Structures are given as C-alpha cells and as structure tokens.
Coordinates of C-alpha atoms and ligand atoms in Angstrom, one line a residue:
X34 CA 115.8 129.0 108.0
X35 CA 117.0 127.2 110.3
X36 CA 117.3 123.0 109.8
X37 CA 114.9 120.7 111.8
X38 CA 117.4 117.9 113.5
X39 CA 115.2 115.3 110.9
X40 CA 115.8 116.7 108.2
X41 CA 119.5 116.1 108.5
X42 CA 118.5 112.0 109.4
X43 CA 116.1 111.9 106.6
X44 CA 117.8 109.3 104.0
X45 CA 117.4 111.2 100.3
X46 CA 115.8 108.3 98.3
X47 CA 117.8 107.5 95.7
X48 CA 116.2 106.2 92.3
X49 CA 117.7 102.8 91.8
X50 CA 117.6 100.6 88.2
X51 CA 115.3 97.9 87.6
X52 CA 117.8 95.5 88.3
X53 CA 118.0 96.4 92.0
X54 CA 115.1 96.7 92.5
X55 CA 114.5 93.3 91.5
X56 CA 116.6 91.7 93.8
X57 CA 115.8 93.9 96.9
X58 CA 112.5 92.4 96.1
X59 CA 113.4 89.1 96.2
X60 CA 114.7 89.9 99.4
X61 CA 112.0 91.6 100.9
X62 CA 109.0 89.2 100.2
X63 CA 111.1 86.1 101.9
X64 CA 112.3 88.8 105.1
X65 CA 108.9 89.9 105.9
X66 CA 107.9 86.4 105.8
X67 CA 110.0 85.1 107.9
X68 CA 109.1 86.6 111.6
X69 CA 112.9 87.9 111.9
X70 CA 113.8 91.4 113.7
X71 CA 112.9 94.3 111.3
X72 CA 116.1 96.0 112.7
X73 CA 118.4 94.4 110.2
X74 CA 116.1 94.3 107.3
X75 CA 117.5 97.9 107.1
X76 CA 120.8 96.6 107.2
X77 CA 120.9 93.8 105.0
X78 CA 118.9 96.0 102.3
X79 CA 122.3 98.0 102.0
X80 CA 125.8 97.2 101.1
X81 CA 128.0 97.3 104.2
X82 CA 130.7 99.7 101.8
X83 CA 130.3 100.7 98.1
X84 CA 134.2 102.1 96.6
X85 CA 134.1 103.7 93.3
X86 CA 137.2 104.2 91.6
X87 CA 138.6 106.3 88.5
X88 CA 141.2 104.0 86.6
X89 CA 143.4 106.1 84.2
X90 CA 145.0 103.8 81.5
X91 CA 147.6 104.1 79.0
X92 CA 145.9 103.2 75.9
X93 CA 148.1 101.2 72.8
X94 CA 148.0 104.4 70.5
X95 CA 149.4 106.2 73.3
X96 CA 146.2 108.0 74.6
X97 CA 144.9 108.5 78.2
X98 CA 141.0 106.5 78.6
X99 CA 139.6 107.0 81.9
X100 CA 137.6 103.8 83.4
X101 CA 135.2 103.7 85.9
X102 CA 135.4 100.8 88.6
X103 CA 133.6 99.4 91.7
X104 CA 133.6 97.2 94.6
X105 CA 130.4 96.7 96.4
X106 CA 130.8 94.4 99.9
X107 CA 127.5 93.5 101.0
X108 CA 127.7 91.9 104.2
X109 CA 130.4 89.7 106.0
X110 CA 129.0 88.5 109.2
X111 CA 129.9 84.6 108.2
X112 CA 133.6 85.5 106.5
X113 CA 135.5 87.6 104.6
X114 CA 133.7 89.5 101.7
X115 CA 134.1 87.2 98.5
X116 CA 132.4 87.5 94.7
X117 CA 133.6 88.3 91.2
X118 CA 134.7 91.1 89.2
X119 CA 132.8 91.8 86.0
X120 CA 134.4 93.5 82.7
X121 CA 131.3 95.1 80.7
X122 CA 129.8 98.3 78.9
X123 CA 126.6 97.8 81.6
X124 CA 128.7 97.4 84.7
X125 CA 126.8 100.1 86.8
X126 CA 126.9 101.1 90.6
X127 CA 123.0 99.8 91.2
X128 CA 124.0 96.5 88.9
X129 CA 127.5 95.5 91.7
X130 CA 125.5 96.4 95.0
X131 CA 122.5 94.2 93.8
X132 CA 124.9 91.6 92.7
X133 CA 126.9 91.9 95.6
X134 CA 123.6 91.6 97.9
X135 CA 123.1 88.1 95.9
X136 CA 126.2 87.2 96.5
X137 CA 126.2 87.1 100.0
X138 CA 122.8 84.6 99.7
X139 CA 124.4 82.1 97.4
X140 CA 127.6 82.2 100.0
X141 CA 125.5 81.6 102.9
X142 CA 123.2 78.9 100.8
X143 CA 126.1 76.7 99.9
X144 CA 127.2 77.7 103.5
X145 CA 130.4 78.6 102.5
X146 CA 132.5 80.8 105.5
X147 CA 132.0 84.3 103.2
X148 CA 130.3 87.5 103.0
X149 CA 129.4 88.9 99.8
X150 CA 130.8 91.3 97.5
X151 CA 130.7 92.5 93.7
X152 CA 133.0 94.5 91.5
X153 CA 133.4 95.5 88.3
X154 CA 134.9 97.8 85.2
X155 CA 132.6 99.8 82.9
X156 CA 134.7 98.8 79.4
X157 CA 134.3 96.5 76.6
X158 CA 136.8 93.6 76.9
X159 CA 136.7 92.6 73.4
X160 CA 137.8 95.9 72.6
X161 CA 140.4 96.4 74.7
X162 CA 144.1 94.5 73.3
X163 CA 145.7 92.2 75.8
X164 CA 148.2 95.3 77.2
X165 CA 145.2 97.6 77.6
X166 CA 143.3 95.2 79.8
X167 CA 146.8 94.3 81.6
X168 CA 147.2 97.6 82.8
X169 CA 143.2 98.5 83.5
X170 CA 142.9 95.3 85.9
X171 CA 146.7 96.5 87.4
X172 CA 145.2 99.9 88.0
X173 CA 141.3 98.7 89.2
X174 CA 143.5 96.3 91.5
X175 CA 145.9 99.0 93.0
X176 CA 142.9 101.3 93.5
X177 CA 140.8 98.6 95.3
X178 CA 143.8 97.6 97.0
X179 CA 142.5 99.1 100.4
X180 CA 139.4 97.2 101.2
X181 CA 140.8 93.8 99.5
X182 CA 143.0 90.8 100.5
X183 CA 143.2 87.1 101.6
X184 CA 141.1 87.8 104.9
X185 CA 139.3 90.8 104.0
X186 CA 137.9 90.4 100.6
X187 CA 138.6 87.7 97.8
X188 CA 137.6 88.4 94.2
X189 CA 137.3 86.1 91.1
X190 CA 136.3 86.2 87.3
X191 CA 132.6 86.8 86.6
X192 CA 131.5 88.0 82.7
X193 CA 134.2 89.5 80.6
X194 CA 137.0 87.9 82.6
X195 CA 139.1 85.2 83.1
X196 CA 142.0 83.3 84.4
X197 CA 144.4 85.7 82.8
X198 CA 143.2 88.8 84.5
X199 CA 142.9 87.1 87.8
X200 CA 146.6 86.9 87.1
X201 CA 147.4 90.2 86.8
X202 CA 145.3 90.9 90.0
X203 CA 147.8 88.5 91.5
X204 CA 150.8 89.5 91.0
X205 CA 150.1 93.2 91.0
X206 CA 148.8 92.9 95.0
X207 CA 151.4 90.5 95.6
X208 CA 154.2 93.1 94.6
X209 CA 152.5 95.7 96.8
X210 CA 152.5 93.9 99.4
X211 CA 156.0 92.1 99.3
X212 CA 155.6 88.2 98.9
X213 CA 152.7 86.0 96.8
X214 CA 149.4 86.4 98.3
X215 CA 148.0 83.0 96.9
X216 CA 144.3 84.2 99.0
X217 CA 144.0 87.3 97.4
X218 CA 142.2 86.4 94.1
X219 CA 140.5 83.2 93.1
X220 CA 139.9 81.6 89.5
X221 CA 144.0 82.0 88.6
X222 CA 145.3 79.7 86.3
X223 CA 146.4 76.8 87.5
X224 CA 150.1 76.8 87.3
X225 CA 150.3 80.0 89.6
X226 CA 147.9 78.5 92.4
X227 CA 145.2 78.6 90.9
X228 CA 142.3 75.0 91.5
X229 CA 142.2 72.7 88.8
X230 CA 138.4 72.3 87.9
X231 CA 137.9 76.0 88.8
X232 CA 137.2 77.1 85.3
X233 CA 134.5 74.7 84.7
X234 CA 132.9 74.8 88.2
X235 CA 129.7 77.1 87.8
X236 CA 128.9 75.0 84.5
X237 CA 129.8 71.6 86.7
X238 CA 127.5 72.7 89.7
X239 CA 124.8 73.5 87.5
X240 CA 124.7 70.1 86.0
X241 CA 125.3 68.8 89.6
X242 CA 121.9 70.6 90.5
X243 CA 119.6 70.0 87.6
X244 CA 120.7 66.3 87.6
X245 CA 119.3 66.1 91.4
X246 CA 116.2 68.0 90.3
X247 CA 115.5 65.9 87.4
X248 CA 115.8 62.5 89.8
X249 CA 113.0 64.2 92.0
X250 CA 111.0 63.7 89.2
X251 CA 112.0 60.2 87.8
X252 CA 114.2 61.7 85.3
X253 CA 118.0 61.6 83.9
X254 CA 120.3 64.0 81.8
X255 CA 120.5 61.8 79.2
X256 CA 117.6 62.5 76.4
X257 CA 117.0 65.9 78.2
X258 CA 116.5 68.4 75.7
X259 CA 118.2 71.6 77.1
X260 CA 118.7 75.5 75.6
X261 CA 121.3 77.5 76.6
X262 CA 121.5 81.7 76.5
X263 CA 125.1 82.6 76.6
X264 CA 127.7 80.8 75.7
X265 CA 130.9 81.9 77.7
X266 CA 132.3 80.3 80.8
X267 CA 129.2 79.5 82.5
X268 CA 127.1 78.6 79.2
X269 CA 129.8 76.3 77.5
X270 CA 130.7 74.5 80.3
X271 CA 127.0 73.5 81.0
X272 CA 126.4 72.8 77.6
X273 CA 129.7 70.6 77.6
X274 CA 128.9 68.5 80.7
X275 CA 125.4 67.9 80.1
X276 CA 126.1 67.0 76.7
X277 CA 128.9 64.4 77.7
X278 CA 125.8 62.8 79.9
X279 CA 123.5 62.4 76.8
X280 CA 121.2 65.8 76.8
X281 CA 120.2 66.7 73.5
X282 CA 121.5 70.9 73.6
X283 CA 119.3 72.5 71.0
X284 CA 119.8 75.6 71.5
X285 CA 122.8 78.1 72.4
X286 CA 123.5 81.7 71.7
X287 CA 125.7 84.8 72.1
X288 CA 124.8 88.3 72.7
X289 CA 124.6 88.5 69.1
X290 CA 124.0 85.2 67.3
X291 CA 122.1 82.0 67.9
X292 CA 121.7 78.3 66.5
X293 CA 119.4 75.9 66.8
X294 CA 119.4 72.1 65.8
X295 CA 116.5 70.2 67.3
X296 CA 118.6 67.0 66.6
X297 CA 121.3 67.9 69.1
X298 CA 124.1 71.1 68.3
X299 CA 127.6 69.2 68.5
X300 CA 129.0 71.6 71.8
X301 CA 132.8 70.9 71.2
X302 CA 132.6 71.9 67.9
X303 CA 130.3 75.4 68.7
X304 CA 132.8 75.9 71.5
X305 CA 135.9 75.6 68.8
X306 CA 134.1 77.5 66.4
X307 CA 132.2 80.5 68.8
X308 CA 136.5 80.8 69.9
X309 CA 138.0 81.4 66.5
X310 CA 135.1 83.6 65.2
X311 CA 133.6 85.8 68.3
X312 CA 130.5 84.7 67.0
X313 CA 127.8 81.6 67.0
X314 CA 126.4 83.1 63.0
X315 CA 126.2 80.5 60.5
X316 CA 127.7 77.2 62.6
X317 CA 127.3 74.2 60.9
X318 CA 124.1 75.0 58.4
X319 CA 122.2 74.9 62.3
X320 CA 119.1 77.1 61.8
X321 CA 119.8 80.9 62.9
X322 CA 117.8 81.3 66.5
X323 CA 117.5 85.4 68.2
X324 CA 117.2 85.3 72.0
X325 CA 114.3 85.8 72.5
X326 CA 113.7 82.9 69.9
X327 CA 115.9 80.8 72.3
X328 CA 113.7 81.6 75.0
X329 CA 110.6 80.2 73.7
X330 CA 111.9 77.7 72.1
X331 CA 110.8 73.9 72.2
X332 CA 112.8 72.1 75.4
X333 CA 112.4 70.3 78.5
X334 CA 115.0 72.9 80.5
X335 CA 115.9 76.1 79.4
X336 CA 119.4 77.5 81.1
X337 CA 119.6 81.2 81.0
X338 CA 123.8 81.6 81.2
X339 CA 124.4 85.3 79.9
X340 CA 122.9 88.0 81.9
X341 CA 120.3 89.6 84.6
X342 CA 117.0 90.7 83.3
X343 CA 117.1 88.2 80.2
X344 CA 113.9 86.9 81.3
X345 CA 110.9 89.4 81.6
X346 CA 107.1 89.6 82.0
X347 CA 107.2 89.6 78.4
X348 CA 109.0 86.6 77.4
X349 CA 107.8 84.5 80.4
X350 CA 104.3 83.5 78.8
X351 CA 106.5 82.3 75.6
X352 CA 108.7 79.6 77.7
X353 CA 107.7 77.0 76.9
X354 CA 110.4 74.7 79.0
X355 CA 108.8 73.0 82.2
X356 CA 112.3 73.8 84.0
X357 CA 114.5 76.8 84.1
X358 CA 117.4 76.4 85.8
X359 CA 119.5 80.0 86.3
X360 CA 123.0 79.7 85.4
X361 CA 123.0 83.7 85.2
X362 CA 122.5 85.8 88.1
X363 CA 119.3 87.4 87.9
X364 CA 118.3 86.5 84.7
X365 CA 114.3 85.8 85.8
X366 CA 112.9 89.2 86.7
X367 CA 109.8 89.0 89.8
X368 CA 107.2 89.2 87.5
X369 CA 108.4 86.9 84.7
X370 CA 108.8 84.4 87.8
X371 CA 105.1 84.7 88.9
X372 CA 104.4 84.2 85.4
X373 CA 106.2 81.0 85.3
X374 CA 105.5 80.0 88.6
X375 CA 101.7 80.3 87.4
X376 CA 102.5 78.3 84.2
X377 CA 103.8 75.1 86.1
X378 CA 107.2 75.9 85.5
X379 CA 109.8 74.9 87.8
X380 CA 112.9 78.0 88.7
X381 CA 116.3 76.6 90.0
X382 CA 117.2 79.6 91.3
X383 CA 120.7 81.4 90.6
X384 CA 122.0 81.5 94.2
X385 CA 121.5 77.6 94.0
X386 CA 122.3 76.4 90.2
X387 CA 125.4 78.8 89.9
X388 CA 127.3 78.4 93.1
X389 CA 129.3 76.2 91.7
X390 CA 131.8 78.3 90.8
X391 CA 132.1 79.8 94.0
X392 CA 132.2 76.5 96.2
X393 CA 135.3 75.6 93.9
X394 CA 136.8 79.0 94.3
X395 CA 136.5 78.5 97.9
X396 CA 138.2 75.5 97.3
X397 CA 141.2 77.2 95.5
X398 CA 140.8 79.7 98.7
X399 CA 141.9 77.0 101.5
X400 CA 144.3 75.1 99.0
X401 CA 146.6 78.6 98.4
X402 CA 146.1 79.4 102.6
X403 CA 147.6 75.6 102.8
X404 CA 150.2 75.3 99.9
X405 CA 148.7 72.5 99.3
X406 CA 146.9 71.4 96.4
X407 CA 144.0 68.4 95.4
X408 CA 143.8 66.9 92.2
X409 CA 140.9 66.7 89.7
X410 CA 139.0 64.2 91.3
X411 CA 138.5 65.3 94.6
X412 CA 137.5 69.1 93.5
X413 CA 134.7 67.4 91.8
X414 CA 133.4 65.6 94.2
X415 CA 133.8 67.8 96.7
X416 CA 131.5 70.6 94.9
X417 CA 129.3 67.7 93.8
X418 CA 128.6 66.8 97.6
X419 CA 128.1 70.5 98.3
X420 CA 126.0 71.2 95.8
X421 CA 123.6 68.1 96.2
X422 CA 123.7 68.6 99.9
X423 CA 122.2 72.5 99.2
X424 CA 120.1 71.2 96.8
X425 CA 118.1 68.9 99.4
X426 CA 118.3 71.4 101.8
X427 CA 116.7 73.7 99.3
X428 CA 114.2 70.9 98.2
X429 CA 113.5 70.0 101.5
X430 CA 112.6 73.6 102.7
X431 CA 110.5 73.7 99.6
X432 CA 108.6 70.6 100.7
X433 CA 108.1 71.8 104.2
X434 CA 106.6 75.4 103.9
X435 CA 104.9 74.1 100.5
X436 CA 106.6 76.8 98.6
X437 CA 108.6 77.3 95.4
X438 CA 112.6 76.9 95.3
X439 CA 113.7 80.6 95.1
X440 CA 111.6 81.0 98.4
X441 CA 112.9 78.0 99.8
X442 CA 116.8 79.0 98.9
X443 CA 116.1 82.1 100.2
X444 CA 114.8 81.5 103.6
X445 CA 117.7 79.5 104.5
X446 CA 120.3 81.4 103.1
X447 CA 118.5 84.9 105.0
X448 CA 118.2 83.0 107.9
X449 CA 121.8 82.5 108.1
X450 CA 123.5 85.3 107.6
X451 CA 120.7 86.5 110.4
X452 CA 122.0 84.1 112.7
X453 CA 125.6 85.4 112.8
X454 CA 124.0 89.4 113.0
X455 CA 122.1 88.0 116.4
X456 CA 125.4 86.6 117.6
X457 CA 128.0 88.9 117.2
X458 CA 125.8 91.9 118.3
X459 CA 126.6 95.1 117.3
X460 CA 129.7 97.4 117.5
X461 CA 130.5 99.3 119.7
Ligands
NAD220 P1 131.2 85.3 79.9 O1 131.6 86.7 79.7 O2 132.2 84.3 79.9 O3 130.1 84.9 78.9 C1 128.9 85.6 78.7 C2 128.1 85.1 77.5 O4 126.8 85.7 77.4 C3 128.8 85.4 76.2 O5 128.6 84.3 75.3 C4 128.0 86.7 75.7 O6 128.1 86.8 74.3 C5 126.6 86.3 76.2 N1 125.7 87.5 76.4 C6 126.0 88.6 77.0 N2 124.9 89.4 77.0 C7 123.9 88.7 76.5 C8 122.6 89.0 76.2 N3 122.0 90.1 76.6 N4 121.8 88.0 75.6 C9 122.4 86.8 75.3 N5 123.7 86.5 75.5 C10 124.4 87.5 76.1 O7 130.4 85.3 81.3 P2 130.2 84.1 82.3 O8 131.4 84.1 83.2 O9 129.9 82.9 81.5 O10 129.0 84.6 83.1 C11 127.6 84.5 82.7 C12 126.7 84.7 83.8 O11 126.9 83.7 84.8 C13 126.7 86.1 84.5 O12 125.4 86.4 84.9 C14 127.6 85.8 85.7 O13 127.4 86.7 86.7 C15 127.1 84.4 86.1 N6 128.1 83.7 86.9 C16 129.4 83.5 86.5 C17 130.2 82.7 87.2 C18 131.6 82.4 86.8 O14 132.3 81.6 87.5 N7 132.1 82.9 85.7 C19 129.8 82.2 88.5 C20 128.5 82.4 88.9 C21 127.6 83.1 88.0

C-alpha cells in the first residue's frame, strides 16, 4: 500500500500525564484569549528540544545502577534557556517538559533575559551516599554537556538538590572545557561563586509577594496564621522569614510527617530537628497533621511548598484558607483552582510567588559573568524590588481585565515571550 504524503505529516498523539496536561491547560485558556497569531500556539505548546540521557554509575558496593536523565528547553526567544534540575523517584519526561514550559512564563513574568528549561534524574537522593550522587550529577552533567553552558543554558537546584551538587556540576563542566565557567550553573555555594542569599531566595520572594498581597487588603505578616506543605528549601525558608515577621506557622509537613500547633510551631527548631531526623514525626508534643490534614486545616494562607498536583478537585472544597500562595510549581491542579476560585479564595500563582529563586539566581548569573560579587543587602533588595514590581504588574493586570491572578500573570508573561517570536521572525 502505498503511503498518502499526510500520513507521513500526521503528528502520532502522544498520551501525556495529568501533570502536562494541566499546565498546557493553563496555557491554552489565557492564549486563546488573548487575540495572538494561532501560528505559535503550536510552538509554544512544545519544548523547543527534549535530551534524554542514560547515566551509568559506579555504585559504593561496587555495582553498575543505570539512571535515567533529562533536559527539557522550552523556549529561548528572550535569553538563554535557564531552570532547575530535580533529583526524584517521579522525575518523568511529561513532568520536565511541563515544568520546563512553566519555566519559561515565570522567566518572562519577572522579566528576567531567559528562556526556559527543566531537567532532572529519576533516583532517590536520600538513598544515594554522598559518592554515589557525586558521580550521578558528574555523569548527568557530562551527558548534557552538549546543549548546556553560560550562554546556552544555565541550570540550578530545584527538589532533591542543592548547593553541593550544583558543585559538582561546576567543576565537572569547567574541567571539560578548560578554565572555571562561573555561568554555567547557578545556586553554588558561596565560596566557589556562588550569590549569597541564593539559598533562601524562592522562600524570601514568596514572603516578598504575599506581604504585597496582604497590604492590598489592609493586612500585615505579623498575626498571619500560615500552613506550609513541604518543608525543604523552599518550605523552610518561607516558614523562617515569615515567622521572623510575626506570622503564626501552624502547620508544616514532609512527604511523610506533619505537625500542627495552633499557637505557633517554633520554625528554627522544626528546621534543626526535621535536619537531624529526616522526618517532622513527634516534634515537640505538636499534634500529628497528614497532608491532606494540612490542607484543610484552619489558616488565613495556606503555602503549598512540596510538589505539583498536591492540590486537587478533591481537596479544594476542604481549604479552608482565604489565600493560597504557590511556593511549589504546579501544586493547584485546573479544577481544584475553579473550585477555589468559586470559594472566594485568592491563588498567588507559582510563576509569581516562587520566582524568587530564579531572580536571585540570575543575580548569581551576571555577578560570575562580572567577577564581581554584591553583598547581602543588595541581593535582597534587589529581588524585593523585582518581585514587588511583578507583583503590581500582576495585580494591576488583574484589576484591568477584572480577572483572577493566574490569568493575569499569565497574559503578561505569554504576551512576552510572543513579542520576541514576532520580532525575530523565523529561521531561515
Ligand atoms: P526540597 O527537595 O528541598 O524539599 C521538598 C519538600 O517537600 C521536602 O520536605 C519533602 O519531604 C516534601 N515533599 C515531597 N513530596 C511531598 C508530598 N507529596 N507531600 C508533601 N510533602 C512532600 O525541594 P524544594 O527545592 O524546596 O522545592 C519544593 C518545590 O518548590 C518544588 O515544586 C520546586 O520545583 C519548587 N521550586 C523550588 C525552587 C528552588 O529554588 N529550590 C525554586 C522555585 C520553585
């Protein structure tokens, strides 16, 4: 039988997780809405190049484990591709492309000169010793060595890792290449060019943003009472700042463990403690809370700060928060965000709340391209007028086309990255 030319131009649909879905949804509704040319709907819905990569490691008992990796780069009409690089059992091909895809909003939003991108390691970090996670990130980093670097594509931690492995990322490009590519990786420790205030960014920006919020409605941090979900980088460091400014944090919780104390949970401590024992189970005779538990639970603002999909159509009736304010990416599905949206509750959306820790990592960025380095102070306020500045944009937008914040965040951030398509035109 011979092949109709179609047949051969037909894309094969592929069958993509929920999580995708979700956020070529979000996309979707705010594109069709805005009066843009349908031509590069087609190309936004898509990651620009997806690399998957097979990571053989040396394990400590002398075994051979095989790790699967990706990079997903989104788009990079404003700048080189730029997002994090996540270490977990989930980590999925669907899960980096759609994260990736958000990726490149939040740049754009903050209006940051990036593209977006996502990468990640299917492997359990608590499970892997300190040598065996050296020599997976030296690997992953050797084997995405061909699409990254300072101008091309600039990674950075996300969930399950940290300053450390940004580290090895380092130094293993840098001896490939011959000399110390500062540009190639943000969120390195300090003392090898890394940006003081980088670890704590994502949890600083999201304080930056819910404090603007809360004076659009007459209110402060201080007597706030707030529940976290996740306590890792992002989740402690919100918990910290906001409690240094008075809010009562009632709630926090791990993948596994929860506590709640409706008189304020003492977050230094938790942090000390959650460190030494993996775990949040039986802190300081606080009352055991599940997730879900969290969730609901009585607060003013709930902060979702662990992972995508936390809160669903299910769980969305039982909020019971007048303010959610996504630390996570992802973490309100559509449907559970109609549901809130119905219920009067207000959604800081994640492109937003988190870009914190981006804006500083772009920060680190320009201050390795320059040798030269800012101190503490002027990181902070630096991300603090960026962030405040998106946030009235965001609020503004909001106010104009009477529509909720995700919308709002998303039209400007869309119509940006739309701009630069128009003007550079296409290739060849
Ligand atoms: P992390 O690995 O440091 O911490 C994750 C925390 O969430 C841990 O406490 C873990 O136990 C908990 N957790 C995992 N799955 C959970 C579940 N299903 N339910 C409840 N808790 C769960 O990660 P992180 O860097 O804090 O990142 C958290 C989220 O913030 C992710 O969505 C990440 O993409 C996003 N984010 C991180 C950064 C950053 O700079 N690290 C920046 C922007 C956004």
């Amino acid at each position: 039988m011979t092949e109709k030319p179609t047949d051969r131009l037909t894309p094969v649909p592929e069958k993509h997780s929920k999580f995708w879905q979700n956020a070529h949804l979000y996309f979707d509704r705010v594109y069709t809405q805005m009066n843009l040319d349908p031509v590069w709907r087609a190309f936004l819905s898509a990651p620009k190049r997806v690399l998957t990569v097979s990571c053989p490691v040396r394990m400590d008992d002398g075994s051979i484990q095989v790790f699967t990796g990706y990079r997903a780069q989104h788009n990079n009409a404003r700048g080189p591709f730029k997002g994090g690089i996540r270490y977990d059992m989930h980590v999925n091909r669907d899960e980096v492309m759609a994260l990736a895809m958000l990726q490149t909003w939040k740049n754009a939003l903050v209006d940051l000169p990036y593209g977006g991108a996502k990468g990640g390691i299917v492997c359990d970090p608590k499970k892997l010793s300190s040598g065996e996670k050296e020599r997976l990130t030296r690997r992953y980093t050797a084997e995405i060595m061909p699409i990254i670097g300072p101008v091309q594509d600039i990674p950075a931690p996300d969930a399950g890792t940290d300053a450390q492995v940004m580290a090895w990322f380092l130094d293993t490009y840098s001896m490939m290449v011959g000399y110390q590519a500062l540009g190639v990786v943000t969120g390195k420790p300090v003392s090898i060019g890394g940006s003081v205030g980088r670890e704590e960014a994502t949890g600083r920006g999201v304080m930056n943003v819910l404090r603007k919020f809360l004076a659009t409605q007459n209110k402060q941090i201080a007597g706030t009472r707030v529940a976290i979900q996740g306590f890792g980088n992002v989740g402690y460091h919100t918990a910290r700042l906001l409690h240094e400014r008075g809010a009562i944090v009632v709630a926090i919780s791990e993948r596994a463990s929860g506590v709640f104390d409706e008189r304020g949970i003492d977050v230094l401590a938790a942090g000390a403690y959650y460190k030494e024992n993996g775990s949040l189970a039986d802190f300081n005779d606080a009352d055991a809370i599940s997730n879900d538990e969290l969730l609901g639970c009585d607060c003013d603002v709930l902060i979702p700060a662990a992972m995508e999909n936390t809160i669903d159509a299910d769980i969305a009736p039982h909020v019971r928060a007048r303010v959610v304010c996504e630390a996570a990416n992802g973490p309100t599905t559509p449907a559970a965000d109609e549901i809130l949206r119905d219920n009067g509750v207000t959604v800081l959306p994640d492109i937003l709340a988190n870009a914190g820790g981006v804006t500083v990592s772009y920060f680190e960025w320009v201050q390795g391209l320059d040798n030269f380095f800012w101190d503490a102070k002027r990181v902070q306020d630096e991300l603090q007028r960026v962030m405040e500045k998106s946030f009235d944009a965001v609020n503004g937008k909001a106010d104009e086309a009477d529509c909720d914040y995700r919308t709002a965040a998303y039209t400007i951030a869309i119509s940006r990255v739309a701009e630069a398509l128009r003007l550079k035109g296409l290739f060849p």
